[in-house]
Amino acid sequence: MRRTLTTLIAALLTGAALSGQVKVAVHENATGQPVIPKEIYGQFAEHLGRCIYDGIWVGKDSPVPNIDGYRKDLVEAIRDLKVPVLRWPGGCFADEYHWMDGIGPLKDRPKMINSNWGGTVEDNSFGTHEFLNFCEMLGIEPYISGNVGSGSVEELAKWVEYMTAEGGTMAEKRAANGREKPWKVKYIGIGNESWGCGGNMTPEFYSDQYKRYAIYCRNYDGNRLYKVASGASDYDYNWTKVLMRNVKSDISGLSLHYYTVDWNKKGSATEFNADDYYNVLGKAVEIDEVIKNHIAIMDLYDPRGRIDLLLDEWGTWFDVEPGTNPGHLYQQNTMRDAMVAAMSLNIFNKHTARLKMANIAQMVNVLQSMILTKGSEIVLTPTYHVFRMFNVHQDAVSVPVDVPDDGQVSPSGRIYPELSVSASKGEALHISLANPSVDKPKTVELEFDALKPKAVSGEILVGKGKGIEAVKSHNDYDGKVEVAPAPFKDFKTTGKTVKVTLPPASVVVLEVK
Ligand code: AHR
């Protein structure tokens, strides 16, 4: 019944869109638009499976080429991506992590069982110094996720002091461990998923905990902390409401987590049909509604917009690859993931008046990764390419676009758009477009307020082959490359318009001057 009704509504909405040709007005002259903070293109790295070990860190004595223990190939790939911010050490892991275990001589670091993620033994060889030095080397802003669930106020307070203070016992300890100068650390998360793996708390109880922990996270020697409260998951609007009502000060951001997952049947990352694909897109773009609803609550309690919303975990979540540890969440990444990334980023770009950060889960070897590694091999995933193509939006001014309301209904009854677009103005005007259709090209007529383009160029990401096979395309070890960006030329400029033809299941970024 639900499906019949939504199908009917969507049919009414579609109109001209079904003809395969649409007009999109681009308001490049609109004033007062928010900047798209670069942090929207943030990442997340957790001690989970092979994200840290093998993924980022192989150790100085590894046969895998490395720079002081960090994989050289990953460092180079991440540099091109322009990662603005990296959240660490979890996730659920963060609330079991005791930072003092991860400093000092390697031989003295205790080993712990990573009980959240497969019971793997964690030897703490990647700790505070290794993480902050990695960020410093790559110009990434670190985002520390603090332990509230099984830690103490004192432990977190001392961590902040150890990282950022110039003097005192913690600074002396840091210097003895090889780092004289404090690091700059801006983002500090007070717990993670405190409603679940982070302590099973009620929002009322957590609000009080937040205030206790936050007050003792001090600003030392010119370092200014941006404190983030552990936020809701998905549709838990009550959590946001209670937090916003109870925590009025000493807070800069409230987090939110949203995964594209069907908990009843996650499904394979690479083997799926068109129905599965559209269902995944439907779930992915529901984030639009979820963000709007959380923002509406925040607007009610904080009309001046002092507290930011940070989507500090998002991405696709499928079955692990056959033969891998079920607790390690290692999944492949196809053109379907690229489509989810593109459509999600286009959505985030439009909510940046309140949404100030998003961290895809995760950087390497876990869930919707940018990078996969095996021994000394590295794979750049389709999601990596979307993030690289879209990084032109970082810190650019958002440009409103009028896209026809052309919802299609997925077999599970969720609505996804026939066309996804966002735009921004930095050194040039950039427009990112995604045509999700498995089999239909889409012609888009971009019409500018006043701009008569003199030079247009573009890049396209598209799979190999036709139909669903193209969507299933992915890159793999042994040099298998089915998805890689290529120059895009299928457009025509006339006066104030650029007419673009998007092939089925494609992502395009245009530069217009
Ligand atoms: O990213 C994997 C896990 O998903 C994180 O550890 C947790 O915060 C979330 O539930």
Short mmCIF file of C-alpha atoms and ligand atoms in Angstrom, two decimals:
data_model
loop_
_atom_site.label_atom_id
_atom_site.label_comp_id
_atom_site.label_asym_id
_atom_site.label_seq_id
_atom_site.Cartn_x
_atom_site.Cartn_y
_atom_site.Cartn_z
CA MET A 1 0.00 0.00 0.00
CA ARG A 2 2.78 2.39 1.07
CA ARG A 3 4.59 1.64 -2.14
CA THR A 4 1.55 2.26 -4.35
CA LEU A 5 0.96 5.61 -2.72
CA THR A 6 4.58 6.76 -2.92
CA THR A 7 4.78 5.57 -6.51
CA LEU A 8 1.77 7.71 -7.33
CA ILE A 9 3.19 10.77 -5.58
CA ALA A 10 6.50 10.35 -7.37
CA ALA A 11 4.77 9.95 -10.72
CA LEU A 12 3.00 13.25 -10.09
CA LEU A 13 6.28 14.88 -9.17
CA THR A 14 8.29 13.70 -12.10
CA GLY A 15 6.77 15.44 -15.13
CA ALA A 16 9.40 16.65 -17.58
CA ALA A 17 12.17 14.85 -15.73
CA LEU A 18 11.17 11.51 -17.20
CA SER A 19 11.89 12.83 -20.66
CA GLY A 20 15.61 12.57 -19.82
CA GLN A 21 16.09 16.33 -20.18
CA VAL A 22 15.94 18.87 -17.37
CA LYS A 23 16.67 22.53 -16.75
CA VAL A 24 18.69 23.55 -13.72
CA ALA A 25 18.93 27.23 -12.76
CA VAL A 26 22.31 28.12 -11.25
CA HIS A 27 22.22 31.31 -9.15
CA GLU A 28 25.88 32.23 -9.24
CA ASN A 29 25.03 35.83 -8.33
CA ALA A 30 23.09 35.01 -5.16
CA THR A 31 24.43 36.92 -2.17
CA GLY A 32 24.73 36.01 1.51
CA GLN A 33 25.34 32.32 0.82
CA PRO A 34 27.23 30.22 3.38
CA VAL A 35 30.71 28.91 2.75
CA ILE A 36 31.02 25.14 2.33
CA PRO A 37 33.49 24.40 5.14
CA LYS A 38 36.31 22.17 3.98
CA GLU A 39 35.54 19.97 7.00
CA ILE A 40 32.47 18.62 5.14
CA TYR A 41 35.08 16.53 3.31
CA GLY A 42 36.46 15.08 6.56
CA GLN A 43 37.41 11.51 7.34
CA PHE A 44 37.43 9.01 10.16
CA ALA A 45 40.08 6.47 11.16
CA GLU A 46 39.37 3.95 13.90
CA HIS A 47 41.35 1.14 15.49
CA LEU A 48 39.14 -1.30 13.66
CA GLY A 49 40.31 -4.17 11.47
CA ARG A 50 43.11 -3.01 9.17
CA CYS A 51 42.33 0.70 9.20
CA ILE A 52 45.24 1.82 11.37
CA TYR A 53 47.55 -1.20 11.16
CA ASP A 54 48.28 -2.11 7.51
CA GLY A 55 46.15 0.81 6.34
CA ILE A 56 47.95 3.86 7.72
CA TRP A 57 50.71 2.41 9.86
CA VAL A 58 53.05 -0.41 8.92
CA GLY A 59 55.89 0.50 11.30
CA LYS A 60 59.36 1.72 10.47
CA ASP A 61 60.82 -1.76 9.90
CA SER A 62 58.14 -2.90 7.46
CA PRO A 63 59.04 -4.10 3.95
CA VAL A 64 56.13 -1.91 2.79
CA PRO A 65 57.66 1.41 1.68
CA ASN A 66 57.00 3.87 4.47
CA ILE A 67 57.79 7.32 5.81
CA ASP A 68 58.63 6.90 9.49
CA GLY A 69 56.20 3.99 9.72
CA TYR A 70 53.34 5.51 7.66
CA ARG A 71 52.62 3.83 4.30
CA LYS A 72 54.20 5.98 1.61
CA ASP A 73 51.52 5.18 -1.00
CA LEU A 74 48.74 6.13 1.40
CA VAL A 75 50.45 9.38 2.40
CA GLU A 76 50.69 10.36 -1.27
CA ALA A 77 47.09 9.42 -2.03
CA ILE A 78 45.79 11.29 1.01
CA ARG A 79 47.78 14.37 0.08
CA ASP A 80 45.96 14.55 -3.28
CA LEU A 81 42.64 14.20 -1.54
CA LYS A 82 43.22 17.33 0.64
CA VAL A 83 41.74 15.71 3.76
CA PRO A 84 40.86 18.63 6.05
CA VAL A 85 40.12 16.81 9.32
CA LEU A 86 40.58 13.28 10.68
CA ARG A 87 38.65 11.80 13.59
CA TRP A 88 40.48 9.22 15.77
CA PRO A 89 40.73 6.73 17.58
CA GLY A 90 37.06 5.72 17.25
CA GLY A 91 34.11 5.06 17.08
CA CYS A 92 33.22 2.49 19.66
CA PHE A 93 36.92 1.88 20.18
CA ALA A 94 37.34 5.39 21.61
CA ASP A 95 35.32 4.58 24.71
CA GLU A 96 37.64 1.70 25.59
CA TYR A 97 40.85 3.48 24.68
CA HIS A 98 43.24 4.58 27.38
CA TRP A 99 45.62 7.03 25.78
CA MET A 100 48.45 6.50 28.26
CA ASP A 101 48.80 2.94 26.91
CA GLY A 102 49.77 4.42 23.55
CA ILE A 103 52.73 6.63 24.53
CA GLY A 104 56.34 5.94 25.46
CA PRO A 105 58.73 3.20 24.34
CA LEU A 106 56.99 0.57 22.22
CA LYS A 107 58.18 -2.31 24.36
CA ASP A 108 56.46 -0.84 27.41
CA ARG A 109 53.10 -0.24 25.80
CA PRO A 110 50.45 -2.62 27.16
CA LYS A 111 48.40 -4.79 24.85
CA MET A 112 44.63 -4.74 24.99
CA ILE A 113 41.82 -6.78 23.45
CA ASN A 114 39.83 -4.74 20.96
CA SER A 115 36.52 -6.19 22.16
CA ASN A 116 34.35 -4.08 19.89
CA TRP A 117 36.09 -5.20 16.74
CA GLY A 118 36.80 -8.90 16.44
CA GLY A 119 38.71 -9.38 19.70
CA THR A 120 41.94 -8.47 17.94
CA VAL A 121 44.97 -7.79 20.12
CA GLU A 122 45.85 -4.10 19.96
CA ASP A 123 49.51 -3.48 20.75
CA ASN A 124 49.15 0.29 21.03
CA SER A 125 52.04 0.90 18.66
CA PHE A 126 49.98 3.62 16.99
CA GLY A 127 49.14 6.17 19.67
CA THR A 128 48.89 9.90 20.27
CA HIS A 129 52.31 10.80 18.82
CA GLU A 130 51.84 8.61 15.75
CA PHE A 131 48.39 10.07 15.07
CA LEU A 132 49.19 13.72 15.65
CA ASN A 133 52.45 13.53 13.69
CA PHE A 134 50.53 11.95 10.78
CA CYS A 135 48.07 14.84 10.81
CA GLU A 136 50.84 17.39 11.10
CA MET A 137 52.76 15.88 8.17
CA LEU A 138 49.65 16.08 5.96
CA GLY A 139 48.26 19.39 7.20
CA ILE A 140 45.16 17.65 8.57
CA GLU A 141 43.26 19.03 11.55
CA PRO A 142 43.10 16.28 14.21
CA TYR A 143 39.78 15.44 15.83
CA ILE A 144 40.30 13.50 19.05
CA SER A 145 37.44 11.34 20.25
CA GLY A 146 37.65 11.12 24.04
CA ASN A 147 36.76 8.21 26.30
CA VAL A 148 33.69 8.91 28.43
CA GLY A 149 32.24 5.36 28.55
CA SER A 150 35.09 3.64 30.42
CA GLY A 151 37.44 6.52 31.09
CA SER A 152 37.54 9.27 33.65
CA VAL A 153 37.36 13.04 33.69
CA GLU A 154 40.96 13.13 34.90
CA GLU A 155 42.16 10.86 32.09
CA LEU A 156 40.61 13.04 29.39
CA ALA A 157 41.75 16.27 31.04
CA LYS A 158 45.32 14.98 31.16
CA TRP A 159 45.18 13.89 27.54
CA VAL A 160 44.31 17.43 26.48
CA GLU A 161 47.11 18.77 28.67
CA TYR A 162 49.60 16.23 27.29
CA MET A 163 48.81 17.20 23.71
CA THR A 164 48.54 20.96 24.03
CA ALA A 165 50.22 22.43 27.14
CA GLU A 166 53.64 24.04 27.02
CA GLY A 167 54.58 23.40 30.64
CA GLY A 168 53.78 21.09 33.54
CA THR A 169 54.24 17.40 34.17
CA MET A 170 52.26 16.26 31.13
CA ALA A 171 54.37 18.48 28.85
CA GLU A 172 57.53 17.08 30.45
CA LYS A 173 56.27 13.55 29.84
CA ARG A 174 55.54 14.44 26.20
CA ALA A 175 59.02 15.92 25.78
CA ALA A 176 60.56 12.79 27.31
CA ASN A 177 58.65 10.83 24.68
CA GLY A 178 60.26 12.85 21.92
CA ARG A 179 57.97 15.83 21.37
CA GLU A 180 58.99 19.10 22.96
CA LYS A 181 56.53 21.45 21.28
CA PRO A 182 52.82 20.94 21.94
CA TRP A 183 50.58 20.06 19.01
CA LYS A 184 47.61 22.18 18.05
CA VAL A 185 44.42 20.21 18.64
CA LYS A 186 41.13 21.88 17.86
CA TYR A 187 38.40 19.24 17.89
CA ILE A 188 37.70 17.16 20.97
CA GLY A 189 34.76 14.76 21.08
CA ILE A 190 33.32 14.06 24.52
CA GLY A 191 32.39 10.40 24.04
CA ASN A 192 31.04 8.53 21.02
CA GLU A 193 27.58 7.04 20.57
CA SER A 194 27.00 7.48 24.30
CA TRP A 195 23.50 6.07 23.80
CA GLY A 196 25.07 2.71 22.74
CA CYS A 197 28.62 1.37 22.65
CA GLY A 198 29.78 4.54 24.42
CA GLY A 199 28.05 3.69 27.70
CA ASN A 200 24.35 2.98 27.07
CA MET A 201 23.35 6.30 28.58
CA THR A 202 20.11 8.19 28.48
CA PRO A 203 20.33 11.66 26.92
CA GLU A 204 19.59 13.22 30.31
CA PHE A 205 22.43 11.33 32.03
CA TYR A 206 24.81 11.99 29.15
CA SER A 207 24.06 15.74 29.18
CA ASP A 208 25.31 15.90 32.76
CA GLN A 209 28.34 13.76 31.94
CA TYR A 210 29.10 16.01 29.01
CA LYS A 211 29.20 19.08 31.24
CA ARG A 212 31.50 17.35 33.77
CA TYR A 213 33.95 16.17 31.14
CA ALA A 214 33.87 19.30 29.00
CA ILE A 215 34.68 21.76 31.76
CA TYR A 216 38.00 20.06 32.54
CA CYS A 217 39.13 20.03 28.93
CA ARG A 218 41.13 23.25 29.17
CA ASN A 219 42.54 25.67 26.66
CA TYR A 220 46.31 25.74 27.14
CA ASP A 221 48.77 28.24 25.73
CA GLY A 222 46.69 29.62 22.91
CA ASN A 223 45.20 26.28 21.87
CA ARG A 224 41.44 26.69 21.59
CA LEU A 225 39.31 23.59 21.85
CA TYR A 226 36.15 23.05 19.87
CA LYS A 227 34.12 20.68 22.03
CA VAL A 228 31.75 18.19 20.44
CA ALA A 229 28.95 16.43 22.29
CA SER A 230 28.12 12.86 21.34
CA GLY A 231 24.98 13.08 19.24
CA ALA A 232 22.09 11.07 17.94
CA SER A 233 21.97 8.26 15.47
CA ASP A 234 19.65 8.51 12.48
CA TYR A 235 16.10 9.31 13.54
CA ASP A 236 16.66 9.74 17.29
CA TYR A 237 15.37 13.29 17.45
CA ASN A 238 14.77 13.05 21.18
CA TRP A 239 18.52 12.78 21.83
CA THR A 240 19.12 16.04 19.96
CA LYS A 241 16.22 17.71 21.76
CA VAL A 242 17.40 16.75 25.25
CA LEU A 243 21.01 17.67 24.53
CA MET A 244 20.05 21.04 23.07
CA ARG A 245 17.78 21.73 26.04
CA ASN A 246 20.28 20.68 28.72
CA VAL A 247 23.65 21.79 27.36
CA LYS A 248 23.69 25.50 26.73
CA SER A 249 27.34 26.42 27.11
CA ASP A 250 30.85 24.99 26.72
CA ILE A 251 29.79 23.24 23.54
CA SER A 252 30.70 24.04 19.94
CA GLY A 253 29.19 21.11 18.08
CA LEU A 254 26.72 18.28 18.38
CA SER A 255 27.38 15.15 16.41
CA LEU A 256 25.12 12.92 14.33
CA HIS A 257 25.72 9.46 12.83
CA TYR A 258 23.96 8.10 9.79
CA TYR A 259 24.86 4.94 7.91
CA THR A 260 23.43 3.72 4.62
CA VAL A 261 22.62 0.25 5.85
CA ASP A 262 19.75 -2.19 6.04
CA TRP A 263 20.36 -3.94 9.37
CA ASN A 264 18.08 -6.85 8.34
CA LYS A 265 20.04 -7.60 5.19
CA LYS A 266 23.18 -5.62 4.55
CA GLY A 267 23.99 -7.41 1.30
CA SER A 268 27.20 -7.79 -0.63
CA ALA A 269 29.27 -4.73 -1.48
CA THR A 270 29.83 -5.96 -5.04
CA GLU A 271 27.05 -8.42 -5.93
CA PHE A 272 23.70 -6.65 -6.27
CA ASN A 273 20.92 -5.97 -8.74
CA ALA A 274 19.25 -2.73 -9.83
CA ASP A 275 16.60 -3.00 -7.08
CA ASP A 276 19.28 -3.30 -4.41
CA TYR A 277 21.09 -0.34 -5.94
CA TYR A 278 18.06 1.96 -5.91
CA ASN A 279 17.20 0.85 -2.36
CA VAL A 280 20.68 1.84 -1.24
CA LEU A 281 20.35 5.24 -2.94
CA GLY A 282 16.94 5.76 -1.35
CA LYS A 283 18.36 5.09 2.10
CA ALA A 284 21.45 7.21 1.43
CA VAL A 285 19.58 10.34 0.36
CA GLU A 286 17.19 10.08 3.30
CA ILE A 287 20.06 11.80 5.14
CA ASP A 288 18.68 15.04 3.65
CA GLU A 289 15.48 14.72 5.66
CA VAL A 290 17.32 13.51 8.75
CA ILE A 291 19.71 16.49 8.69
CA LYS A 292 16.81 18.91 8.15
CA ASN A 293 14.92 17.46 11.11
CA HIS A 294 17.89 17.63 13.48
CA ILE A 295 18.61 21.18 12.32
CA ALA A 296 14.98 22.18 12.92
CA ILE A 297 15.32 21.05 16.56
CA MET A 298 18.62 22.87 16.92
CA ASP A 299 17.06 26.03 15.45
CA LEU A 300 14.37 25.87 18.11
CA TYR A 301 16.81 25.78 21.03
CA ASP A 302 19.63 27.74 19.43
CA PRO A 303 18.09 30.22 16.98
CA ARG A 304 21.37 32.14 16.69
CA GLY A 305 23.15 29.06 15.39
CA ARG A 306 25.97 28.99 17.97
CA ILE A 307 26.13 25.19 18.05
CA ASP A 308 27.16 23.38 14.88
CA LEU A 309 25.92 20.04 13.63
CA LEU A 310 28.72 17.57 12.78
CA LEU A 311 27.90 14.41 10.89
CA ASP A 312 30.99 12.72 12.23
CA GLU A 313 30.19 9.22 10.91
CA TRP A 314 28.46 8.39 7.65
CA GLY A 315 28.78 6.01 4.73
CA THR A 316 27.67 2.67 3.32
CA TRP A 317 27.74 -0.47 5.44
CA PHE A 318 27.59 -3.82 3.61
CA ASP A 319 28.55 -7.42 4.43
CA VAL A 320 32.25 -7.97 5.00
CA GLU A 321 34.17 -9.48 2.10
CA PRO A 322 33.97 -13.29 2.14
CA GLY A 323 36.76 -14.89 4.15
CA THR A 324 37.55 -11.77 6.19
CA ASN A 325 37.04 -11.31 9.95
CA PRO A 326 33.36 -10.31 10.48
CA GLY A 327 34.50 -7.90 13.20
CA HIS A 328 36.82 -6.05 10.87
CA LEU A 329 34.15 -4.56 8.58
CA TYR A 330 36.30 -4.78 5.48
CA GLN A 331 34.18 -4.15 2.38
CA GLN A 332 34.82 -3.49 -1.31
CA ASN A 333 33.67 -0.28 -2.94
CA THR A 334 31.93 0.07 -6.30
CA MET A 335 30.46 2.75 -8.53
CA ARG A 336 27.37 2.39 -6.29
CA ASP A 337 29.42 3.75 -3.39
CA ALA A 338 30.66 6.56 -5.62
CA MET A 339 27.05 7.47 -6.37
CA VAL A 340 26.19 7.45 -2.64
CA ALA A 341 29.22 9.66 -1.96
CA ALA A 342 28.36 12.14 -4.72
CA MET A 343 24.67 12.41 -3.83
CA SER A 344 25.46 12.71 -0.10
CA LEU A 345 28.10 15.40 -0.63
CA ASN A 346 25.70 17.32 -2.87
CA ILE A 347 23.20 17.21 0.00
CA PHE A 348 25.76 18.24 2.64
CA ASN A 349 26.88 21.19 0.49
CA LYS A 350 23.39 22.63 0.84
CA HIS A 351 23.13 22.42 4.64
CA THR A 352 26.30 24.21 5.59
CA ALA A 353 24.63 27.08 7.39
CA ARG A 354 24.47 24.62 10.35
CA LEU A 355 26.26 21.48 9.16
CA LYS A 356 29.95 22.24 9.60
CA MET A 357 31.65 18.87 9.34
CA ALA A 358 31.12 15.37 7.96
CA ASN A 359 33.49 12.42 8.41
CA ILE A 360 33.09 9.48 6.11
CA ALA A 361 33.61 6.06 7.69
CA GLN A 362 36.35 5.25 7.14
CA MET A 363 39.61 6.35 5.54
CA VAL A 364 41.06 2.94 4.74
CA ASN A 365 40.07 -0.77 4.81
CA VAL A 366 36.78 -0.31 6.71
CA LEU A 367 33.22 0.37 5.44
CA GLN A 368 33.06 3.05 2.70
CA SER A 369 36.79 3.51 2.36
CA MET A 370 38.81 5.80 0.15
CA ILE A 371 41.64 3.32 0.07
CA LEU A 372 42.11 -0.45 0.33
CA THR A 373 45.46 -2.06 1.04
CA LYS A 374 46.94 -5.53 0.97
CA GLY A 375 50.64 -5.99 1.67
CA SER A 376 52.36 -3.39 -0.44
CA GLU A 377 49.39 -2.98 -2.81
CA ILE A 378 47.03 -0.02 -2.66
CA VAL A 379 43.66 0.47 -4.34
CA LEU A 380 41.99 3.84 -4.82
CA THR A 381 38.27 3.21 -4.62
CA PRO A 382 35.49 4.92 -6.61
CA THR A 383 34.65 6.82 -3.40
CA TYR A 384 38.23 8.13 -3.32
CA HIS A 385 37.77 9.57 -6.80
CA VAL A 386 34.53 11.32 -5.84
CA PHE A 387 36.23 12.93 -2.84
CA ARG A 388 39.15 14.03 -5.02
CA MET A 389 36.85 15.45 -7.71
CA PHE A 390 34.61 17.21 -5.17
CA ASN A 391 37.43 18.81 -3.16
CA VAL A 392 37.01 21.93 -5.35
CA HIS A 393 34.01 22.76 -3.14
CA GLN A 394 36.16 23.01 -0.01
CA ASP A 395 35.85 26.50 1.50
CA ALA A 396 34.06 27.81 -1.60
CA VAL A 397 30.85 29.82 -1.35
CA SER A 398 27.72 27.78 -1.82
CA VAL A 399 25.73 28.59 -4.97
CA PRO A 400 22.01 27.79 -4.95
CA VAL A 401 20.68 25.60 -7.75
CA ASP A 402 17.05 24.94 -8.68
CA VAL A 403 16.75 21.27 -9.56
CA PRO A 404 13.35 19.87 -10.63
CA ASP A 405 11.67 17.89 -7.88
CA ASP A 406 11.86 14.64 -9.75
CA GLY A 407 11.72 11.92 -7.12
CA GLN A 408 11.77 8.29 -8.15
CA VAL A 409 10.68 5.52 -5.80
CA SER A 410 13.01 2.71 -4.86
CA PRO A 411 11.51 -0.82 -4.59
CA SER A 412 11.60 -0.48 -0.78
CA GLY A 413 9.51 2.70 -1.02
CA ARG A 414 12.14 5.39 -0.50
CA ILE A 415 12.40 8.37 -2.80
CA TYR A 416 15.66 9.27 -4.53
CA PRO A 417 16.16 12.08 -7.03
CA GLU A 418 16.68 11.49 -10.74
CA LEU A 419 19.41 14.08 -10.71
CA SER A 420 21.66 15.34 -7.93
CA VAL A 421 23.42 18.72 -8.19
CA SER A 422 25.30 21.20 -6.05
CA ALA A 423 27.48 24.19 -6.90
CA SER A 424 30.01 26.51 -5.33
CA LYS A 425 32.06 29.55 -6.23
CA GLY A 426 35.75 29.73 -5.36
CA GLU A 427 38.41 30.62 -7.88
CA ALA A 428 35.94 29.32 -10.46
CA LEU A 429 32.37 28.12 -10.43
CA HIS A 430 32.12 24.36 -9.83
CA ILE A 431 29.04 22.25 -10.41
CA SER A 432 28.88 18.62 -9.31
CA LEU A 433 26.24 16.43 -10.92
CA ALA A 434 25.19 12.81 -10.54
CA ASN A 435 22.84 10.82 -12.74
CA PRO A 436 21.83 7.74 -10.73
CA SER A 437 19.87 5.99 -13.49
CA VAL A 438 21.27 2.55 -14.31
CA ASP A 439 20.28 2.78 -17.96
CA LYS A 440 19.16 6.29 -18.95
CA PRO A 441 21.42 9.19 -19.90
CA LYS A 442 20.31 12.61 -18.72
CA THR A 443 20.60 15.89 -20.54
CA VAL A 444 20.85 18.86 -18.19
CA GLU A 445 20.56 22.44 -19.31
CA LEU A 446 22.41 24.59 -16.78
CA GLU A 447 21.18 28.15 -16.94
CA PHE A 448 23.16 30.87 -15.16
CA ASP A 449 21.88 34.12 -13.67
CA ALA A 450 24.22 36.23 -15.78
CA LEU A 451 27.36 34.27 -16.52
CA LYS A 452 28.20 33.70 -20.16
CA PRO A 453 30.82 30.95 -19.82
CA LYS A 454 34.08 31.51 -21.64
CA ALA A 455 35.75 28.28 -20.63
CA VAL A 456 34.19 25.02 -19.43
CA SER A 457 36.02 21.84 -18.48
CA GLY A 458 35.05 18.76 -16.57
CA GLU A 459 35.84 15.35 -15.18
CA ILE A 460 33.64 12.27 -15.21
CA LEU A 461 33.53 9.11 -13.13
CA VAL A 462 31.69 6.20 -14.63
CA GLY A 463 31.92 2.41 -14.42
CA LYS A 464 32.92 -0.12 -17.03
CA GLY A 465 30.35 -1.75 -19.28
CA LYS A 466 26.61 -1.15 -19.34
CA GLY A 467 23.63 -1.18 -16.97
CA ILE A 468 24.05 -2.68 -13.54
CA GLU A 469 27.41 -4.16 -14.53
CA ALA A 470 28.78 -0.62 -14.81
CA VAL A 471 27.41 0.20 -11.35
CA LYS A 472 29.09 -2.91 -9.92
CA SER A 473 32.44 -1.82 -11.37
CA HIS A 474 35.23 -1.53 -8.86
CA ASN A 475 38.97 -1.42 -8.50
CA ASP A 476 40.92 -4.24 -6.94
CA TYR A 477 44.35 -5.67 -6.23
CA ASP A 478 46.60 -6.96 -9.01
CA GLY A 479 46.01 -3.77 -10.97
CA LYS A 480 42.29 -4.14 -11.69
CA VAL A 481 41.04 -0.62 -12.48
CA GLU A 482 37.44 -0.33 -13.68
CA VAL A 483 36.63 3.10 -12.25
CA ALA A 484 38.89 6.10 -12.77
CA PRO A 485 38.14 9.75 -13.55
CA ALA A 486 38.45 10.90 -17.16
CA PRO A 487 38.12 14.26 -18.88
CA PHE A 488 34.50 15.12 -19.65
CA LYS A 489 33.62 16.76 -22.96
CA ASP A 490 29.95 16.09 -23.51
CA PHE A 491 28.68 19.66 -23.13
CA LYS A 492 27.77 22.60 -25.33
CA THR A 493 27.83 26.28 -24.36
CA THR A 494 25.31 28.78 -25.74
CA GLY A 495 24.93 32.25 -24.22
CA LYS A 496 24.08 31.80 -20.53
CA THR A 497 23.60 28.05 -20.73
CA VAL A 498 25.68 24.92 -20.75
CA LYS A 499 23.98 21.77 -21.97
CA VAL A 500 25.48 18.63 -20.48
CA THR A 501 24.73 15.00 -21.24
CA LEU A 502 25.37 12.69 -18.32
CA PRO A 503 25.73 9.00 -19.15
CA PRO A 504 23.85 6.50 -16.94
CA ALA A 505 25.28 6.05 -13.43
CA SER A 506 27.82 8.83 -13.78
CA VAL A 507 29.29 11.57 -11.62
CA VAL A 508 30.57 14.76 -13.27
CA VAL A 509 32.26 17.85 -11.88
CA LEU A 510 32.32 20.90 -14.14
CA GLU A 511 34.49 23.98 -13.89
CA VAL A 512 32.92 27.03 -15.46
CA LYS A 513 34.72 30.32 -16.00
O1 AHR B 1 32.35 2.90 12.01
C1 AHR B 1 32.05 1.75 12.71
C2 AHR B 1 31.28 2.00 13.99
O2 AHR B 1 30.00 2.48 13.69
C3 AHR B 1 31.83 3.02 14.94
O3 AHR B 1 32.83 2.51 15.76
C4 AHR B 1 30.64 3.40 15.75
O4 AHR B 1 30.72 4.70 16.27
C5 AHR B 1 29.48 3.21 14.79
O5 AHR B 1 28.46 2.49 15.35
#
